[in-house]
Amino acid sequence: MLVDRGVHLTMTHVVDTHRDLCRYVRRAVKSGVELVIVAGGDGTMTAAAGQLAKSKSVLGVLPLGTGNSFALSLGIVDLETAVEAIVAGRQVAVDLGNVNGTYFANFATIGLSSTIARATPNRLKKIAGAAAYVLAGLLPALRSRPFRCKVRTGKQRIAFPTYQAIVANGRYFGHTPLTPEASLNSRRLIFYSTTDTTIVDAAKTYSSLLLDRQGLLPNAHVFEATELRVRAHPAQPLAIDGEQCGKTPARFKVVPGALRVMVPAVTPPAVP
């Protein structure tokens, strides 16, 4: 599709691991490559973004993942839109999140969502799409227990029991806007969690996120911040855009305008 539109590809690589991807992207940045086109899902985009952060190279996004939340936040809804953005779009600088020294493009999860992401095989995601997370997550959900979540941002401190928490840099969690104001150029991170003491509570939260009704939950904790710290007892798994990234405690911050990326020439108001 790119070649048909007149894009000259000087070099192409097919990789099996994010380590290989990072090596090639890092090499391209050091060589002064102006445009690095990456095909994959949110985890792939986050891996590439970590190498492109604060560089002069520009990211071109080809969404080939399950959720493609980062692409949606850019106004890229399918491959045709992605190609059009690369060929005739515009360049913008978007924010990146950073947790414990690692960049992420779209969102980080703590607790149950991270456990489910780890338990979902890539092969199942290719077959079942987003439903793969539901199928693979049934057993981990039944085995999980709530944890004590402690959040600190500036002078604000809150503590509550929950099964999971989300810290978002982008607009979408899956295909759901986390909040109406969320965007990749807000210079703010969004924290979202709910007070949940039973797996039934957690299931209500999860279904609300799928149905874009999470803002209506009376037990929700939602706020924006440039930096925040999250502790959990017991310690919980941490994932960035579906890829495992250690455990809590976690220190988050936003890095404004850290990534240059191609977006469609005309994009919805909610994206840059």
CSV table of C-alpha atoms in Angstrom, one decimal:
chain,number,residue,atom,x,y,z
A,1,MET,CA,0.0,0.0,0.0
A,2,LEU,CA,2.8,2.4,0.8
A,3,VAL,CA,4.8,1.6,-2.3
A,4,ASP,CA,1.7,2.0,-4.4
A,5,ARG,CA,1.3,5.5,-3.0
A,6,GLY,CA,4.9,6.4,-4.0
A,7,VAL,CA,6.6,5.8,-0.6
A,8,HIS,CA,10.3,4.8,-1.2
A,9,LEU,CA,11.3,2.3,1.5
A,10,THR,CA,15.1,2.4,1.9
A,11,MET,CA,15.1,-0.6,4.3
A,12,THR,CA,12.6,-3.0,5.8
A,13,HIS,CA,12.8,-5.5,8.6
A,14,VAL,CA,10.5,-8.2,9.9
A,15,VAL,CA,11.1,-8.9,13.6
A,16,ASP,CA,9.9,-11.5,16.1
A,17,THR,CA,10.8,-9.7,19.3
A,18,HIS,CA,10.6,-6.2,20.8
A,19,ARG,CA,14.3,-6.5,21.5
A,20,ASP,CA,15.0,-6.8,17.8
A,21,LEU,CA,12.5,-4.0,17.0
A,22,CYS,CA,14.2,-1.7,19.5
A,23,ARG,CA,17.6,-2.5,18.0
A,24,TYR,CA,16.6,-1.6,14.5
A,25,VAL,CA,14.7,1.6,15.5
A,26,ARG,CA,17.6,2.7,17.6
A,27,ARG,CA,20.0,2.1,14.7
A,28,ALA,CA,17.7,4.2,12.4
A,29,VAL,CA,17.5,7.1,14.9
A,30,LYS,CA,21.3,7.1,15.2
A,31,SER,CA,21.6,7.1,11.4
A,32,GLY,CA,19.4,10.2,11.1
A,33,VAL,CA,16.5,8.5,9.4
A,34,GLU,CA,13.7,11.0,9.1
A,35,LEU,CA,10.7,8.7,9.1
A,36,VAL,CA,10.5,5.3,10.8
A,37,ILE,CA,7.4,3.3,9.9
A,38,VAL,CA,6.3,0.6,12.4
A,39,ALA,CA,3.6,-2.0,11.9
A,40,GLY,CA,2.1,-3.7,14.9
A,41,GLY,CA,-0.1,-3.2,18.0
A,42,ASP,CA,0.1,-1.0,21.0
A,43,GLY,CA,3.0,-3.0,22.6
A,44,THR,CA,5.0,-2.6,19.4
A,45,MET,CA,4.3,1.1,19.2
A,46,THR,CA,5.4,1.6,22.8
A,47,ALA,CA,8.6,-0.3,22.2
A,48,ALA,CA,9.3,1.9,19.2
A,49,ALA,CA,8.3,5.1,20.9
A,50,GLY,CA,10.9,4.4,23.7
A,51,GLN,CA,13.6,4.5,21.1
A,52,LEU,CA,12.2,7.5,19.2
A,53,ALA,CA,11.6,9.6,22.3
A,54,LYS,CA,13.1,13.1,22.1
A,55,SER,CA,14.7,12.4,18.8
A,56,LYS,CA,14.3,14.1,15.4
A,57,SER,CA,13.0,11.0,13.7
A,58,VAL,CA,9.2,10.7,13.1
A,59,LEU,CA,7.1,7.7,13.7
A,60,GLY,CA,4.7,6.4,11.0
A,61,VAL,CA,2.0,4.1,12.5
A,62,LEU,CA,0.6,1.0,10.7
A,63,PRO,CA,-2.0,-0.4,13.2
A,64,LEU,CA,-1.9,-4.3,13.0
A,65,GLY,CA,-2.7,-5.1,16.7
A,66,THR,CA,-5.7,-6.2,18.7
A,67,GLY,CA,-6.9,-2.9,20.2
A,68,ASN,CA,-4.7,-0.3,18.4
A,69,SER,CA,-5.6,2.2,21.1
A,70,PHE,CA,-2.5,4.4,20.3
A,71,ALA,CA,-3.5,4.7,16.6
A,72,LEU,CA,-7.0,5.6,17.6
A,73,SER,CA,-5.7,8.3,19.8
A,74,LEU,CA,-3.9,9.7,16.7
A,75,GLY,CA,-7.1,9.7,14.6
A,76,ILE,CA,-5.9,6.6,12.7
A,77,VAL,CA,-8.9,4.2,12.5
A,78,ASP,CA,-7.6,1.7,9.9
A,79,LEU,CA,-4.7,0.9,7.5
A,80,GLU,CA,-6.1,3.1,4.8
A,81,THR,CA,-6.1,6.1,7.2
A,82,ALA,CA,-2.6,5.1,8.4
A,83,VAL,CA,-1.2,5.1,4.9
A,84,GLU,CA,-2.9,8.4,4.1
A,85,ALA,CA,-1.3,9.9,7.3
A,86,ILE,CA,2.2,8.8,6.2
A,87,VAL,CA,1.8,9.9,2.6
A,88,ALA,CA,-0.2,13.2,3.0
A,89,GLY,CA,-0.6,13.8,6.7
A,90,ARG,CA,1.0,16.2,9.1
A,91,GLN,CA,3.7,15.9,11.7
A,92,VAL,CA,2.8,16.6,15.4
A,93,ALA,CA,4.6,16.2,18.7
A,94,VAL,CA,2.7,14.1,21.2
A,95,ASP,CA,3.2,13.3,24.9
A,96,LEU,CA,4.7,10.1,26.2
A,97,GLY,CA,4.2,8.6,29.6
A,98,ASN,CA,7.1,7.3,31.7
A,99,VAL,CA,6.9,4.7,34.5
A,100,ASN,CA,10.0,3.8,36.5
A,101,GLY,CA,12.2,5.1,33.7
A,102,THR,CA,10.4,3.3,30.8
A,103,TYR,CA,8.4,5.2,28.2
A,104,PHE,CA,4.9,4.2,27.2
A,105,ALA,CA,2.8,5.5,24.4
A,106,ASN,CA,-0.8,4.9,25.5
A,107,PHE,CA,-1.6,3.4,28.9
A,108,ALA,CA,-0.2,1.4,31.9
A,109,THR,CA,-2.2,-1.1,33.9
A,110,ILE,CA,-1.7,-2.3,37.5
A,111,GLY,CA,-3.2,-5.5,38.9
A,112,LEU,CA,-5.8,-7.7,37.1
A,113,SER,CA,-5.5,-6.1,33.7
A,114,SER,CA,-1.8,-6.7,33.7
A,115,THR,CA,-2.3,-10.3,34.8
A,116,ILE,CA,-4.8,-10.9,32.0
A,117,ALA,CA,-2.5,-9.3,29.4
A,118,ARG,CA,0.3,-11.7,30.5
A,119,ALA,CA,-2.1,-14.7,30.3
A,120,THR,CA,-3.4,-14.0,26.8
A,121,PRO,CA,-1.4,-15.7,24.0
A,122,ASN,CA,-0.6,-13.7,20.9
A,123,ARG,CA,-2.0,-16.6,18.8
A,124,LEU,CA,-5.4,-16.3,20.6
A,125,LYS,CA,-5.4,-12.5,20.0
A,126,LYS,CA,-4.9,-13.1,16.3
A,127,ILE,CA,-7.8,-15.5,16.2
A,128,ALA,CA,-10.3,-13.9,18.6
A,129,GLY,CA,-9.3,-10.3,18.6
A,130,ALA,CA,-10.3,-8.3,21.7
A,131,ALA,CA,-12.4,-11.2,22.9
A,132,ALA,CA,-9.2,-13.1,23.6
A,133,TYR,CA,-8.6,-11.1,26.7
A,134,VAL,CA,-12.1,-12.1,28.1
A,135,LEU,CA,-11.5,-15.8,27.2
A,136,ALA,CA,-8.0,-15.9,28.7
A,137,GLY,CA,-8.9,-13.7,31.6
A,138,LEU,CA,-11.6,-15.9,33.2
A,139,LEU,CA,-9.3,-18.1,35.3
A,140,PRO,CA,-7.0,-15.3,36.4
A,141,ALA,CA,-10.0,-13.2,37.4
A,142,LEU,CA,-11.5,-16.0,39.5
A,143,ARG,CA,-8.1,-16.5,41.2
A,144,SER,CA,-7.4,-12.8,41.8
A,145,ARG,CA,-7.9,-10.9,45.1
A,146,PRO,CA,-8.3,-7.2,45.7
A,147,PHE,CA,-5.2,-5.2,46.8
A,148,ARG,CA,-4.7,-2.0,48.8
A,149,CYS,CA,-3.9,0.8,46.3
A,150,LYS,CA,-2.2,3.9,47.6
A,151,VAL,CA,-1.8,6.9,45.2
A,152,ARG,CA,0.1,10.1,45.8
A,153,THR,CA,0.2,13.1,43.6
A,154,GLY,CA,1.4,16.4,45.0
A,155,LYS,CA,-0.3,16.9,48.3
A,156,GLN,CA,-3.2,14.6,47.4
A,157,ARG,CA,-3.2,11.0,48.8
A,158,ILE,CA,-5.9,8.4,48.5
A,159,ALA,CA,-6.0,4.7,49.5
A,160,PHE,CA,-8.7,2.1,48.6
A,161,PRO,CA,-9.2,-1.6,47.8
A,162,THR,CA,-9.3,-2.5,44.1
A,163,TYR,CA,-8.4,-5.1,41.5
A,164,GLN,CA,-6.8,-2.9,38.9
A,165,ALA,CA,-5.8,0.7,38.1
A,166,ILE,CA,-5.1,2.4,34.8
A,167,VAL,CA,-2.7,5.3,34.2
A,168,ALA,CA,-3.3,6.7,30.7
A,169,ASN,CA,-1.2,9.0,28.5
A,170,GLY,CA,-3.5,8.6,25.4
A,171,ARG,CA,-7.2,8.9,24.9
A,172,TYR,CA,-8.3,5.2,24.5
A,173,PHE,CA,-8.4,2.1,26.7
A,174,GLY,CA,-9.2,-0.4,24.0
A,175,HIS,CA,-11.8,1.4,22.0
A,176,THR,CA,-13.1,3.4,24.9
A,177,PRO,CA,-12.2,7.0,25.6
A,178,LEU,CA,-11.1,6.9,29.2
A,179,THR,CA,-12.4,10.4,29.8
A,180,PRO,CA,-14.0,12.9,27.4
A,181,GLU,CA,-10.9,15.3,27.8
A,182,ALA,CA,-8.2,12.6,27.4
A,183,SER,CA,-5.7,13.2,24.5
A,184,LEU,CA,-2.1,12.7,23.6
A,185,ASN,CA,-1.2,16.4,23.9
A,186,SER,CA,-2.9,17.3,27.2
A,187,ARG,CA,0.4,17.3,29.1
A,188,ARG,CA,-1.4,15.3,31.8
A,189,LEU,CA,-1.7,11.6,32.7
A,190,ILE,CA,-5.1,10.3,33.7
A,191,PHE,CA,-5.5,7.9,36.7
A,192,TYR,CA,-8.5,5.7,36.7
A,193,SER,CA,-9.6,3.1,39.2
A,194,THR,CA,-12.5,2.0,41.3
A,195,THR,CA,-13.1,0.9,44.8
A,196,ASP,CA,-13.8,-2.9,44.3
A,197,THR,CA,-13.8,-5.4,47.1
A,198,THR,CA,-15.3,-8.4,45.2
A,199,ILE,CA,-14.8,-10.0,41.8
A,200,VAL,CA,-18.3,-9.0,41.0
A,201,ASP,CA,-17.4,-5.4,41.6
A,202,ALA,CA,-14.3,-5.8,39.3
A,203,ALA,CA,-16.5,-7.4,36.6
A,204,LYS,CA,-18.8,-4.4,36.7
A,205,THR,CA,-15.9,-2.1,36.3
A,206,TYR,CA,-14.5,-4.1,33.4
A,207,SER,CA,-17.9,-4.3,31.6
A,208,SER,CA,-18.3,-0.5,32.2
A,209,LEU,CA,-15.0,0.1,30.4
A,210,LEU,CA,-16.1,-2.0,27.5
A,211,LEU,CA,-19.4,-0.2,27.2
A,212,ASP,CA,-18.0,3.3,27.7
A,213,ARG,CA,-19.9,3.8,31.0
A,214,GLN,CA,-17.0,3.9,33.4
A,215,GLY,CA,-17.6,7.6,34.1
A,216,LEU,CA,-21.0,6.7,35.6
A,217,LEU,CA,-19.6,4.5,38.3
A,218,PRO,CA,-20.1,6.0,41.8
A,219,ASN,CA,-17.0,4.2,43.1
A,220,ALA,CA,-14.6,5.6,40.5
A,221,HIS,CA,-11.4,7.5,41.3
A,222,VAL,CA,-10.5,9.7,38.3
A,223,PHE,CA,-8.0,12.6,38.2
A,224,GLU,CA,-5.3,14.2,36.1
A,225,ALA,CA,-1.7,14.7,37.1
A,226,THR,CA,1.8,15.4,35.7
A,227,GLU,CA,3.4,13.0,38.2
A,228,LEU,CA,2.0,10.4,40.5
A,229,ARG,CA,3.2,7.4,42.6
A,230,VAL,CA,1.3,4.2,43.1
A,231,ARG,CA,2.0,1.6,45.8
A,232,ALA,CA,0.1,-1.7,46.2
A,233,HIS,CA,-0.1,-4.2,49.0
A,234,PRO,CA,0.6,-6.9,48.1
A,235,ALA,CA,2.8,-5.8,45.2
A,236,GLN,CA,1.0,-6.0,41.8
A,237,PRO,CA,2.2,-6.7,38.2
A,238,LEU,CA,2.6,-3.7,36.0
A,239,ALA,CA,2.2,-3.6,32.2
A,240,ILE,CA,2.6,-0.9,29.6
A,241,ASP,CA,0.3,-1.2,26.5
A,242,GLY,CA,-0.2,-4.9,27.2
A,243,GLU,CA,3.5,-5.7,27.8
A,244,GLN,CA,4.9,-6.7,31.2
A,245,CYS,CA,7.0,-4.0,32.9
A,246,GLY,CA,7.8,-5.3,36.4
A,247,LYS,CA,5.8,-4.7,39.6
A,248,THR,CA,4.7,-1.9,41.9
A,249,PRO,CA,5.7,0.5,43.4
A,250,ALA,CA,5.5,2.7,40.3
A,251,ARG,CA,6.4,6.3,39.7
A,252,PHE,CA,4.7,7.9,36.7
A,253,LYS,CA,5.3,11.2,34.9
A,254,VAL,CA,4.3,12.7,31.6
A,255,VAL,CA,6.9,13.8,29.1
A,256,PRO,CA,5.3,16.6,27.0
A,257,GLY,CA,5.9,16.5,23.2
A,258,ALA,CA,8.4,13.7,23.4
A,259,LEU,CA,7.4,11.8,20.3
A,260,ARG,CA,7.1,13.1,16.7
A,261,VAL,CA,4.5,11.2,14.8
A,262,MET,CA,2.5,11.4,11.5
A,263,VAL,CA,-1.3,11.9,11.8
A,264,PRO,CA,-4.1,12.4,9.2
A,265,ALA,CA,-4.2,15.9,7.7
A,266,VAL,CA,-7.7,16.3,9.2
A,267,THR,CA,-8.3,14.7,12.6
A,268,PRO,CA,-11.2,14.7,15.1
A,269,PRO,CA,-11.0,17.5,17.8
A,270,ALA,CA,-10.2,14.9,20.5
A,271,VAL,CA,-6.8,14.1,18.9
A,272,PRO,CA,-3.8,16.4,18.3
